[in-house]
Amino acid sequence: MPNPLLVYCLIVPLGLIAGCNADPEGKVDNAKSHLAKGAVKAAQIELRNVLKREPNNAQARYLLGVAFKDAGD
């Protein structure tokens, strides 16, 4: 049986790398889904992550403004 610490040290970084490489359009779609469900904070997180990679993404910037408005900020 493999050492659980070794497995953890190999699997977790791969998962983090995969999450960092997710495409921005998918994250925008996730944010739209979160907004439709009323999960405003989750949408804000997704959109901020998009804007870190693509600061000029107009759709993400607009939706983040909508999310802040919906949150009362």
Coordinates of C-alpha atoms in Angstrom, one line a residue:
M1 CA 0.0 0.0 0.0
P2 CA 1.5 3.4 -0.9
N3 CA 2.3 5.9 1.7
P4 CA -0.7 8.3 2.2
L5 CA 1.6 11.3 2.6
L6 CA 3.3 10.5 -0.7
V7 CA 0.0 10.2 -2.4
Y8 CA -1.2 13.5 -0.9
C9 CA 2.0 15.3 -1.9
L10 CA 1.5 14.1 -5.5
I11 CA -2.3 14.6 -5.9
V12 CA -2.9 18.0 -4.3
P13 CA -0.4 20.0 -6.4
L14 CA -1.8 18.4 -9.6
G15 CA -5.3 19.5 -8.6
L16 CA -4.2 23.0 -7.8
I17 CA -2.4 23.3 -11.2
A18 CA -5.6 22.0 -13.0
G19 CA -7.7 24.6 -11.2
C20 CA -5.3 27.4 -12.2
N21 CA -5.5 26.5 -15.8
A22 CA -9.3 26.5 -16.1
D23 CA -10.5 28.6 -19.0
P24 CA -11.9 32.0 -18.2
E25 CA -15.1 31.5 -20.2
G26 CA -15.9 28.5 -18.1
K27 CA -15.4 30.5 -15.0
V28 CA -17.7 33.2 -16.3
D29 CA -20.3 30.6 -17.1
N30 CA -19.9 29.3 -13.5
A31 CA -20.4 32.8 -12.2
K32 CA -23.6 33.2 -14.2
S33 CA -24.9 30.0 -12.8
H34 CA -24.0 31.1 -9.2
L35 CA -25.8 34.5 -9.8
A36 CA -28.9 32.7 -11.1
K37 CA -28.9 30.6 -7.9
G38 CA -28.4 33.6 -5.7
A39 CA -24.9 32.6 -4.6
V40 CA -23.4 36.1 -5.1
K41 CA -20.2 35.5 -3.1
A42 CA -19.3 32.4 -5.1
A43 CA -19.9 34.4 -8.3
Q44 CA -17.7 37.2 -7.1
I45 CA -14.9 34.7 -6.4
E46 CA -15.1 33.2 -9.8
L47 CA -15.2 36.6 -11.5
R48 CA -12.3 37.9 -9.5
N49 CA -10.3 34.9 -10.6
V50 CA -11.1 35.6 -14.2
L51 CA -10.0 39.2 -13.9
K52 CA -6.7 38.2 -12.3
R53 CA -5.9 36.4 -15.5
E54 CA -7.7 38.7 -18.0
P55 CA -8.0 42.2 -16.5
N56 CA -9.7 43.5 -19.7
N57 CA -12.4 40.9 -19.8
A58 CA -15.5 43.2 -20.1
Q59 CA -18.1 40.5 -19.5
A60 CA -16.4 39.4 -16.2
R61 CA -16.1 43.1 -15.1
Y62 CA -19.7 43.8 -15.9
L63 CA -20.9 40.7 -14.1
L64 CA -18.8 41.5 -11.1
G65 CA -20.5 44.9 -10.9
V66 CA -23.9 43.1 -11.1
A67 CA -22.8 40.8 -8.3
F68 CA -21.7 43.7 -6.1
K69 CA -25.0 45.4 -6.8
D70 CA -26.9 42.3 -5.9
A71 CA -24.9 42.0 -2.7
G72 CA -25.8 45.6 -1.8
D73 CA -22.1 46.7 -2.1

